PDB file of C-alpha atoms in Angstrom:
ATOM      1  CA  MET D   1      43.408 -16.803 -63.475  1.00 70.00           C
ATOM      2  CA  THR D   2      47.050 -17.795 -64.050  1.00 85.00           C
ATOM      3  CA  GLU D   3      49.279 -17.349 -61.017  1.00 93.00           C
ATOM      4  CA  PHE D   4      52.877 -16.209 -61.397  1.00 96.00           C
ATOM      5  CA  PRO D   5      55.745 -16.868 -58.963  1.00 97.00           C
ATOM      6  CA  ILE D   6      55.888 -13.325 -57.659  1.00 98.00           C
ATOM      7  CA  THR D   7      55.193 -11.840 -54.243  1.00 98.00           C
ATOM      8  CA  LEU D   8      52.972  -8.832 -53.747  1.00 98.00           C
ATOM      9  CA  ALA D   9      54.531  -7.084 -50.748  1.00 98.00           C
ATOM     10  CA  VAL D  10      52.807  -4.359 -48.706  1.00 98.00           C
ATOM     11  CA  ILE D  11      53.957  -2.620 -45.523  1.00 98.00           C
ATOM     12  CA  THR D  12      51.114  -1.487 -43.282  1.00 97.00           C
ATOM     13  CA  HIS D  13      50.078   0.322 -40.134  1.00 95.00           C
ATOM     14  CA  ASN D  14      46.344   0.918 -39.573  1.00 94.00           C
ATOM     15  CA  GLU D  15      45.309   0.470 -43.220  1.00 96.00           C
ATOM     16  CA  ALA D  16      41.972  -1.266 -42.679  1.00 97.00           C
ATOM     17  CA  ASP D  17      40.249   1.075 -45.143  1.00 94.00           C
ATOM     18  CA  ASN D  18      42.675   0.303 -47.961  1.00 96.00           C
ATOM     19  CA  ILE D  19      44.336  -3.077 -47.664  1.00 98.00           C
ATOM     20  CA  ALA D  20      41.592  -5.259 -49.194  1.00 98.00           C
ATOM     21  CA  ARG D  21      41.428  -3.215 -52.406  1.00 98.00           C
ATOM     22  CA  CYS D  22      45.223  -3.284 -52.705  1.00 98.00           C
ATOM     23  CA  LEU D  23      45.486  -7.058 -52.269  1.00 98.00           C
ATOM     24  CA  ASP D  24      42.536  -7.887 -54.499  1.00 98.00           C
ATOM     25  CA  SER D  25      43.965  -5.821 -57.371  1.00 98.00           C
ATOM     26  CA  VAL D  26      46.780  -8.375 -57.863  1.00 98.00           C
ATOM     27  CA  PRO D  27      44.972 -11.713 -58.231  1.00 97.00           C
ATOM     28  CA  PHE D  28      47.823 -13.290 -60.192  1.00 97.00           C
ATOM     29  CA  ALA D  29      50.464 -13.104 -57.428  1.00 98.00           C
ATOM     30  CA  ALA D  30      51.315 -16.522 -56.002  1.00 98.00           C
ATOM     31  CA  GLU D  31      52.075 -14.908 -52.639  1.00 98.00           C
ATOM     32  CA  LYS D  32      50.674 -11.847 -50.899  1.00 98.00           C
ATOM     33  CA  LEU D  33      52.789 -10.659 -47.990  1.00 98.00           C
ATOM     34  CA  VAL D  34      51.750  -7.939 -45.546  1.00 98.00           C
ATOM     35  CA  VAL D  35      54.430  -6.718 -43.149  1.00 98.00           C
ATOM     36  CA  ASP D  36      52.619  -4.887 -40.369  1.00 98.00           C
ATOM     37  CA  SER D  37      54.210  -2.639 -37.764  1.00 96.00           C
ATOM     38  CA  GLY D  38      51.573  -2.953 -35.055  1.00 95.00           C
ATOM     39  CA  SER D  39      48.181  -1.959 -36.406  1.00 96.00           C
ATOM     40  CA  THR D  40      45.477  -1.347 -33.813  1.00 94.00           C
ATOM     41  CA  ASP D  41      42.597  -1.528 -36.305  1.00 95.00           C
ATOM     42  CA  ASP D  42      41.428  -4.511 -38.400  1.00 97.00           C
ATOM     43  CA  THR D  43      44.289  -4.381 -40.921  1.00 98.00           C
ATOM     44  CA  VAL D  44      45.724  -7.770 -39.988  1.00 98.00           C
ATOM     45  CA  ALA D  45      42.380  -9.613 -39.981  1.00 98.00           C
ATOM     46  CA  ILE D  46      41.300  -8.066 -43.287  1.00 98.00           C
ATOM     47  CA  ALA D  47      44.640  -8.843 -44.925  1.00 98.00           C
ATOM     48  CA  GLN D  48      44.447 -12.468 -43.826  1.00 98.00           C
ATOM     49  CA  ALA D  49      40.853 -12.726 -45.052  1.00 98.00           C
ATOM     50  CA  HIS D  50      42.036 -11.529 -48.473  1.00 98.00           C
ATOM     51  CA  GLY D  51      44.719 -14.155 -48.809  1.00 97.00           C
ATOM     52  CA  ALA D  52      47.785 -12.458 -47.326  1.00 98.00           C
ATOM     53  CA  ARG D  53      50.442 -13.896 -45.082  1.00 98.00           C
ATOM     54  CA  VAL D  54      50.904 -11.314 -42.327  1.00 98.00           C
ATOM     55  CA  VAL D  55      54.192 -10.844 -40.483  1.00 98.00           C
ATOM     56  CA  HIS D  56      54.832  -8.370 -37.681  1.00 98.00           C
ATOM     57  CA  GLN D  57      57.896  -6.148 -37.923  1.00 97.00           C
ATOM     58  CA  ASP D  58      58.543  -3.219 -35.603  1.00 96.00           C
ATOM     59  CA  TRP D  59      58.856   0.002 -37.559  1.00 94.00           C
ATOM     60  CA  LEU D  60      62.363   0.584 -38.967  1.00 95.00           C
ATOM     61  CA  GLY D  61      61.785   3.513 -41.340  1.00 94.00           C
ATOM     62  CA  PHE D  62      60.463   3.237 -44.886  1.00 96.00           C
ATOM     63  CA  GLY D  63      63.623   2.032 -46.640  1.00 96.00           C
ATOM     64  CA  PRO D  64      64.706  -0.479 -43.985  1.00 97.00           C
ATOM     65  CA  GLN D  65      61.111  -1.696 -43.568  1.00 97.00           C
ATOM     66  CA  ARG D  66      60.857  -2.422 -47.292  1.00 98.00           C
ATOM     67  CA  ASN D  67      64.177  -4.260 -47.262  1.00 98.00           C
ATOM     68  CA  ALA D  68      63.034  -6.300 -44.254  1.00 98.00           C
ATOM     69  CA  ALA D  69      59.857  -7.204 -46.134  1.00 98.00           C
ATOM     70  CA  GLN D  70      61.891  -8.085 -49.221  1.00 98.00           C
ATOM     71  CA  ALA D  71      63.863 -10.629 -47.213  1.00 97.00           C
ATOM     72  CA  MET D  72      60.610 -12.304 -46.104  1.00 98.00           C
ATOM     73  CA  CYS D  73      59.232 -12.815 -49.613  1.00 98.00           C
ATOM     74  CA  ALA D  74      58.935 -16.378 -50.899  1.00 98.00           C
ATOM     75  CA  HIS D  75      59.689 -15.438 -54.515  1.00 98.00           C
ATOM     76  CA  GLU D  76      62.563 -13.701 -56.260  1.00 98.00           C
ATOM     77  CA  TRP D  77      60.274 -11.350 -58.191  1.00 98.00           C
ATOM     78  CA  ILE D  78      58.481  -8.802 -56.017  1.00 98.00           C
ATOM     79  CA  LEU D  79      55.726  -6.305 -56.721  1.00 98.00           C
ATOM     80  CA  PHE D  80      55.723  -3.633 -54.014  1.00 98.00           C
ATOM     81  CA  LEU D  81      52.615  -1.528 -53.445  1.00 98.00           C
ATOM     82  CA  ASP D  82      51.601   0.789 -50.643  1.00 97.00           C
ATOM     83  CA  ALA D  83      48.333  -0.068 -48.938  1.00 97.00           C
ATOM     84  CA  ASP D  84      46.610   2.958 -50.486  1.00 96.00           C
ATOM     85  CA  GLU D  85      47.679   1.907 -53.991  1.00 97.00           C
ATOM     86  CA  TYR D  86      46.073  -0.630 -56.314  1.00 97.00           C
ATOM     87  CA  LEU D  87      46.497  -1.854 -59.882  1.00 98.00           C
ATOM     88  CA  SER D  88      44.082  -0.642 -62.521  1.00 96.00           C
ATOM     89  CA  PRO D  89      42.433  -3.458 -64.519  1.00 96.00           C
ATOM     90  CA  ALA D  90      44.447  -2.338 -67.561  1.00 96.00           C
ATOM     91  CA  LEU D  91      47.772  -2.669 -65.748  1.00 97.00           C
ATOM     92  CA  ALA D  92      46.772  -5.985 -64.184  1.00 97.00           C
ATOM     93  CA  GLN D  93      46.005  -7.315 -67.665  1.00 96.00           C
ATOM     94  CA  GLU D  94      49.237  -5.928 -69.109  1.00 97.00           C
ATOM     95  CA  LEU D  95      51.272  -7.551 -66.353  1.00 97.00           C
ATOM     96  CA  GLN D  96      49.625 -10.923 -66.911  1.00 96.00           C
ATOM     97  CA  GLU D  97      50.510 -10.722 -70.595  1.00 96.00           C
ATOM     98  CA  LYS D  98      54.096  -9.543 -70.135  1.00 97.00           C
ATOM     99  CA  LEU D  99      55.247 -11.199 -66.911  1.00 97.00           C
ATOM    100  CA  PRO D 100      56.507 -14.454 -68.476  1.00 96.00           C
ATOM    101  CA  ALA D 101      58.922 -12.612 -70.777  1.00 97.00           C
ATOM    102  CA  LEU D 102      59.916 -10.053 -68.130  1.00 97.00           C
ATOM    103  CA  MET D 103      60.674 -12.718 -65.527  1.00 97.00           C
ATOM    104  CA  ALA D 104      62.673 -14.792 -68.011  1.00 96.00           C
ATOM    105  CA  SER D 105      64.923 -11.842 -68.828  1.00 96.00           C
ATOM    106  CA  ASP D 106      67.895 -10.475 -66.893  1.00 96.00           C
ATOM    107  CA  ILE D 107      66.383  -7.028 -66.280  1.00 98.00           C
ATOM    108  CA  PRO D 108      66.643  -5.767 -62.689  1.00 98.00           C
ATOM    109  CA  ALA D 109      63.278  -3.999 -62.452  1.00 98.00           C
ATOM    110  CA  VAL D 110      60.152  -2.782 -64.223  1.00 98.00           C
ATOM    111  CA  VAL D 111      58.889   0.789 -64.022  1.00 98.00           C
ATOM    112  CA  LEU D 112      55.164   1.365 -63.526  1.00 97.00           C
ATOM    113  CA  ARG D 113      53.161   4.564 -63.932  1.00 96.00           C
ATOM    114  CA  ARG D 114      51.169   5.912 -60.971  1.00 95.00           C
ATOM    115  CA  SER D 115      48.045   8.078 -61.154  1.00 93.00           C
ATOM    116  CA  THR D 116      46.807   9.957 -58.087  1.00 91.00           C
ATOM    117  CA  VAL D 117      43.358  10.627 -56.677  1.00 90.00           C
ATOM    118  CA  PHE D 118      43.316  13.845 -54.604  1.00 91.00           C
ATOM    119  CA  MET D 119      40.350  15.312 -52.731  1.00 92.00           C
ATOM    120  CA  GLY D 120      38.158  12.507 -54.019  1.00 89.00           C
ATOM    121  CA  ALA D 121      38.886  12.836 -57.740  1.00 89.00           C
ATOM    122  CA  PRO D 122      41.755  12.142 -60.154  1.00 89.00           C
ATOM    123  CA  MET D 123      44.038  15.053 -60.953  1.00 90.00           C
ATOM    124  CA  ARG D 124      43.669  15.877 -64.649  1.00 91.00           C
ATOM    125  CA  TRP D 125      46.754  17.998 -65.400  1.00 95.00           C
ATOM    126  CA  TYR D 126      49.213  18.012 -62.490  1.00 94.00           C
ATOM    127  CA  LEU D 127      52.128  16.066 -63.954  1.00 93.00           C
ATOM    128  CA  PRO D 128      53.305  14.066 -60.903  1.00 91.00           C
ATOM    129  CA  SER D 129      49.762  12.709 -60.583  1.00 89.00           C
ATOM    130  CA  MET D 130      49.348  11.828 -64.256  1.00 87.00           C
ATOM    131  CA  GLY D 131      51.665   8.858 -64.635  1.00 85.00           C
ATOM    132  CA  GLU D 132      54.601   9.306 -62.265  1.00 90.00           C
ATOM    133  CA  LYS D 133      57.191   6.648 -63.127  1.00 95.00           C
ATOM    134  CA  MET D 134      58.152   4.388 -60.229  1.00 96.00           C
ATOM    135  CA  ALA D 135      60.148   1.148 -60.140  1.00 97.00           C
ATOM    136  CA  ARG D 136      57.942  -1.233 -58.163  1.00 98.00           C
ATOM    137  CA  LEU D 137      58.350  -4.654 -59.811  1.00 98.00           C
ATOM    138  CA  TYR D 138      61.843  -6.110 -59.465  1.00 98.00           C
ATOM    139  CA  HIS D 139      64.110  -9.096 -58.940  1.00 98.00           C
ATOM    140  CA  ARG D 140      65.384  -8.990 -55.369  1.00 96.00           C
ATOM    141  CA  GLY D 141      68.787 -10.314 -56.351  1.00 97.00           C
ATOM    142  CA  ARG D 142      69.293  -7.318 -58.648  1.00 97.00           C
ATOM    143  CA  ALA D 143      67.736  -4.461 -56.683  1.00 98.00           C
ATOM    144  CA  ARG D 144      67.187  -3.220 -53.145  1.00 97.00           C
ATOM    145  CA  TRP D 145      65.653  -0.223 -51.435  1.00 98.00           C
ATOM    146  CA  SER D 146      67.736   2.667 -50.161  1.00 97.00           C
ATOM    147  CA  ASP D 147      68.068   2.888 -46.384  1.00 94.00           C
ATOM    148  CA  ALA D 148      66.455   6.333 -46.116  1.00 94.00           C
ATOM    149  CA  ARG D 149      63.874   6.741 -43.356  1.00 93.00           C
ATOM    150  CA  VAL D 150      61.562   8.423 -45.893  1.00 93.00           C
ATOM    151  CA  HIS D 151      61.536   9.123 -49.654  1.00 93.00           C
ATOM    152  CA  GLU D 152      63.288   5.814 -50.223  1.00 95.00           C
ATOM    153  CA  SER D 153      63.911   4.591 -53.748  1.00 96.00           C
ATOM    154  CA  LEU D 154      64.670   1.306 -55.452  1.00 97.00           C
ATOM    155  CA  LYS D 155      68.345   1.029 -56.392  1.00 97.00           C
ATOM    156  CA  TYR D 156      69.475  -1.075 -59.342  1.00 97.00           C
ATOM    157  CA  ASP D 157      71.932  -1.082 -62.230  1.00 96.00           C
ATOM    158  CA  GLY D 158      70.894  -1.219 -65.852  1.00 94.00           C
ATOM    159  CA  ASP D 159      67.783  -0.319 -67.789  1.00 94.00           C
ATOM    160  CA  ALA D 160      64.236  -0.999 -66.662  1.00 97.00           C
ATOM    161  CA  PRO D 161      61.337  -1.197 -69.146  1.00 97.00           C
ATOM    162  CA  VAL D 162      58.293   1.017 -68.598  1.00 97.00           C
ATOM    163  CA  LEU D 163      54.785  -0.421 -68.817  1.00 97.00           C
ATOM    164  CA  ASN D 164      51.822   1.502 -70.210  1.00 95.00           C
ATOM    165  CA  GLY D 165      49.082   0.712 -67.693  1.00 94.00           C
ATOM    166  CA  ARG D 166      48.641   2.692 -64.490  1.00 94.00           C
ATOM    167  CA  PHE D 167      48.356   1.861 -60.842  1.00 96.00           C
ATOM    168  CA  ASN D 168      46.292   4.198 -58.691  1.00 94.00           C
ATOM    169  CA  HIS D 169      47.101   6.072 -55.499  1.00 94.00           C
ATOM    170  CA  THR D 170      44.385   7.406 -53.194  1.00 90.00           C
ATOM    171  CA  ASN D 171      46.590  10.165 -51.860  1.00 78.00           C
ATOM    172  CA  ASN D 172      45.666  11.686 -48.479  1.00 81.00           C
ATOM    173  CA  PRO D 173      41.868  11.328 -48.284  1.00 85.00           C
ATOM    174  CA  THR D 174      41.661  14.679 -46.431  1.00 91.00           C
ATOM    175  CA  LEU D 175      43.925  17.648 -45.816  1.00 93.00           C
ATOM    176  CA  VAL D 176      44.112  16.521 -42.188  1.00 93.00           C
ATOM    177  CA  HIS D 177      45.785  13.320 -43.389  1.00 89.00           C
ATOM    178  CA  LYS D 178      48.108  15.409 -45.553  1.00 91.00           C
ATOM    179  CA  GLN D 179      49.218  17.619 -42.673  1.00 93.00           C
ATOM    180  CA  LEU D 180      49.826  14.622 -40.431  1.00 92.00           C
ATOM    181  CA  LYS D 181      51.958  13.112 -43.197  1.00 91.00           C
ATOM    182  CA  VAL D 182      53.919  16.372 -43.498  1.00 92.00           C
ATOM    183  CA  LEU D 183      54.746  16.153 -39.786  1.00 93.00           C
ATOM    184  CA  ARG D 184      55.717  12.511 -40.006  1.00 92.00           C
ATOM    185  CA  TYR D 185      57.760  12.714 -43.201  1.00 94.00           C
ATOM    186  CA  SER D 186      59.500  15.918 -42.124  1.00 95.00           C
ATOM    187  CA  GLU D 187      60.604  14.304 -38.888  1.00 95.00           C
ATOM    188  CA  LEU D 188      62.007  11.284 -40.703  1.00 93.00           C
ATOM    189  CA  LYS D 189      63.801  13.375 -43.328  1.00 95.00           C
ATOM    190  CA  CYS D 190      65.309  15.663 -40.716  1.00 96.00           C
ATOM    191  CA  ARG D 191      66.548  12.674 -38.736  1.00 95.00           C
ATOM    192  CA  ASP D 192      68.335  11.476 -41.890  1.00 95.00           C
ATOM    193  CA  TRP D 193      69.876  14.947 -42.297  1.00 96.00           C
ATOM    194  CA  LEU D 194      70.900  14.909 -38.635  1.00 96.00           C
ATOM    195  CA  ASP D 195      72.623  11.532 -39.003  1.00 95.00           C
ATOM    196  CA  LYS D 196      74.550  12.840 -42.011  1.00 95.00           C
ATOM    197  CA  GLY D 197      75.482  16.132 -40.326  1.00 95.00           C
ATOM    198  CA  LYS D 198      73.912  18.228 -43.071  1.00 95.00           C
ATOM    199  CA  PRO D 199      74.683  21.947 -42.615  1.00 95.00           C
ATOM    200  CA  VAL D 200      71.852  24.215 -41.507  1.00 95.00           C
ATOM    201  CA  ARG D 201      70.991  26.707 -44.242  1.00 92.00           C
ATOM    202  CA  MET D 202      67.972  28.432 -42.816  1.00 93.00           C
ATOM    203  CA  TRP D 203      68.370  31.359 -45.210  1.00 92.00           C
ATOM    204  CA  GLN D 204      67.216  29.023 -47.993  1.00 91.00           C
ATOM    205  CA  ALA D 205      63.782  28.440 -46.457  1.00 90.00           C
ATOM    206  CA  PRO D 206      61.813  31.337 -48.031  1.00 90.00           C
ATOM    207  CA  PHE D 207      63.429  30.762 -51.420  1.00 94.00           C
ATOM    208  CA  VAL D 208      62.710  27.044 -51.199  1.00 95.00           C
ATOM    209  CA  PHE D 209      59.056  27.781 -50.480  1.00 96.00           C
ATOM    210  CA  TRP D 210      58.533  29.962 -53.548  1.00 96.00           C
ATOM    211  CA  LEU D 211      60.620  27.796 -55.860  1.00 97.00           C
ATOM    212  CA  ALA D 212      58.719  24.678 -54.794  1.00 97.00           C
ATOM    213  CA  PHE D 213      55.384  26.442 -55.240  1.00 98.00           C
ATOM    214  CA  ILE D 214      56.251  27.772 -58.701  1.00 98.00           C
ATOM    215  CA  LYS D 215      57.615  24.387 -59.784  1.00 97.00           C
ATOM    216  CA  ASP D 216      54.405  22.552 -58.860  1.00 97.00           C
ATOM    217  CA  TYR D 217      51.891  25.254 -59.735  1.00 98.00           C
ATOM    218  CA  VAL D 218      53.387  26.437 -63.015  1.00 98.00           C
ATOM    219  CA  PHE D 219      55.894  23.993 -64.456  1.00 97.00           C
ATOM    220  CA  ARG D 220      54.081  20.860 -63.263  1.00 96.00           C
ATOM    221  CA  LEU D 221      50.753  22.323 -64.432  1.00 97.00           C
ATOM    222  CA  GLY D 222      49.023  22.369 -61.061  1.00 97.00           C
ATOM    223  CA  MET D 223      47.346  25.636 -62.071  1.00 97.00           C
ATOM    224  CA  LEU D 224      45.295  23.754 -64.682  1.00 97.00           C
ATOM    225  CA  ASP D 225      43.664  21.671 -61.928  1.00 96.00           C
ATOM    226  CA  GLY D 226      42.038  24.747 -60.381  1.00 96.00           C
ATOM    227  CA  TRP D 227      41.993  25.192 -56.637  1.00 97.00           C
ATOM    228  CA  ARG D 228      43.054  21.594 -56.077  1.00 96.00           C
ATOM    229  CA  GLY D 229      46.210  22.352 -58.048  1.00 96.00           C
ATOM    230  CA  PHE D 230      46.804  25.445 -55.932  1.00 98.00           C
ATOM    231  CA  ILE D 231      46.419  23.395 -52.754  1.00 97.00           C
ATOM    232  CA  VAL D 232      48.827  20.708 -54.004  1.00 95.00           C
ATOM    233  CA  ALA D 233      51.442  23.344 -54.810  1.00 97.00           C
ATOM    234  CA  GLN D 234      50.959  25.149 -51.501  1.00 97.00           C
ATOM    235  CA  THR D 235      51.235  21.990 -49.404  1.00 95.00           C
ATOM    236  CA  ALA D 236      54.347  20.875 -51.309  1.00 95.00           C
ATOM    237  CA  ALA D 237      55.971  24.265 -50.735  1.00 97.00           C
ATOM    238  CA  THR D 238      55.011  24.253 -47.056  1.00 95.00           C
ATOM    239  CA  TYR D 239      56.545  20.804 -46.659  1.00 96.00           C
ATOM    240  CA  ALA D 240      59.789  21.944 -48.291  1.00 96.00           C
ATOM    241  CA  MET D 241      60.029  24.955 -45.968  1.00 96.00           C
ATOM    242  CA  TYR D 242      58.866  23.221 -42.791  1.00 96.00           C
ATOM    243  CA  LYS D 243      61.577  20.549 -43.111  1.00 96.00           C
ATOM    244  CA  ARG D 244      64.219  23.250 -43.002  1.00 96.00           C
ATOM    245  CA  MET D 245      62.642  24.993 -40.021  1.00 96.00           C
ATOM    246  CA  ARG D 246      62.351  21.711 -38.147  1.00 97.00           C
ATOM    247  CA  TYR D 247      65.948  20.776 -38.929  1.00 97.00           C
ATOM    248  CA  PHE D 248      67.105  24.166 -37.656  1.00 97.00           C
ATOM    249  CA  GLU D 249      65.243  23.437 -34.418  1.00 97.00           C
ATOM    250  CA  MET D 250      66.830  19.998 -34.089  1.00 97.00           C
ATOM    251  CA  ARG D 251      70.312  21.474 -34.393  1.00 96.00           C
ATOM    252  CA  HIS D 252      69.530  24.523 -32.236  1.00 95.00           C
ATOM    253  CA  ASN D 253      67.725  22.519 -29.520  1.00 97.00           C
ATOM    254  CA  PRO D 254      68.734  18.833 -29.565  1.00 95.00           C
ATOM    255  CA  GLU D 255      66.225  18.026 -26.823  1.00 96.00           C
ATOM    256  CA  SER D 256      63.448  18.687 -29.342  1.00 96.00           C
ATOM    257  CA  VAL D 257      64.221  15.399 -31.131  1.00 94.00           C
ATOM    258  CA  ALA D 258      63.058  13.233 -28.226  1.00 94.00           C
ATOM    259  CA  LEU D 259      60.225  15.607 -27.315  1.00 94.00           C
ATOM    260  CA  ALA D 260      58.827  15.517 -30.846  1.00 93.00           C
ATOM    261  CA  GLU D 261      59.219  11.748 -31.071  1.00 91.00           C
ATOM    262  CA  ALA D 262      57.170  11.341 -27.878  1.00 92.00           C
ATOM    263  CA  ALA D 263      54.487  13.728 -29.137  1.00 91.00           C
ATOM    264  CA  LEU D 264      54.160  11.954 -32.486  1.00 88.00           C
ATOM    265  CA  HIS D 265      53.970   8.596 -30.708  1.00 84.00           C
ATOM    266  CA  ARG D 266      51.161   9.803 -28.439  1.00 85.00           C
ATOM    267  CA  HIS D 267      49.141  10.760 -31.499  1.00 81.00           C
ATOM    268  CA  GLY D 268      49.960   7.569 -33.387  1.00 78.00           C
ATOM    269  CA  ILE D 269      51.764   9.233 -36.319  1.00 80.00           C
ATOM    270  CA  ASP D 270      55.311   8.127 -35.639  1.00 68.00           C
ATOM    271  CA  ARG D 271      55.432   5.277 -38.175  1.00 69.00           C
TER     272      ARG D 271
END
């Protein structure tokens, strides 16, 4: 197996069930870096056993945490995966074939396609799960992550080529995991809105719910995936509405920010 001077970077917190598969899916990376924010399970030991250098970093929010990890990488080219993501054999092969030319060019980033497993099986029609385009391979001198606490994105100038192979995402192994993520992501997004002084527009909430549901169920073809498609659309719409209700509460009762933060911390879902 030919190694390339790139770093596979992964940020983790209690990902013992996923981290080995993620790391092993990129055998050609000269460095594997795991930036952990205080796991209490076997994440760190498993990552080290699978060839990763593990560094502790207190949780900063998704965007800042990725940028902190970027600064720790030994190589200029970085492949960023989440712990519950992994390269398909087809994409791993495509990268090995194309990396020399990509890394010799002046492009800022490479866009990869992500496929999602939901409720134990791949989605067959729902468009965001059938090859969502995401910039994950990049040169750190030409790109950086946004500073958003959640829903961060890679920022760069210029065009980025798109590869054909897919990487896989084992999205929310149960609906319990999904609802916990809704709580966590909503809190982070609302804190960003609070910092920016976004106006409260609570009247939008019911419209946002139905528009989000129709977008995912009809226009993104969730309806063709049966009841799983219905559930995806419903949870997306609930998330869109809940964020607005929670932000209204933050503005109406500022004490709720600290109270919610303490509650999420007690249950281990604050990072």
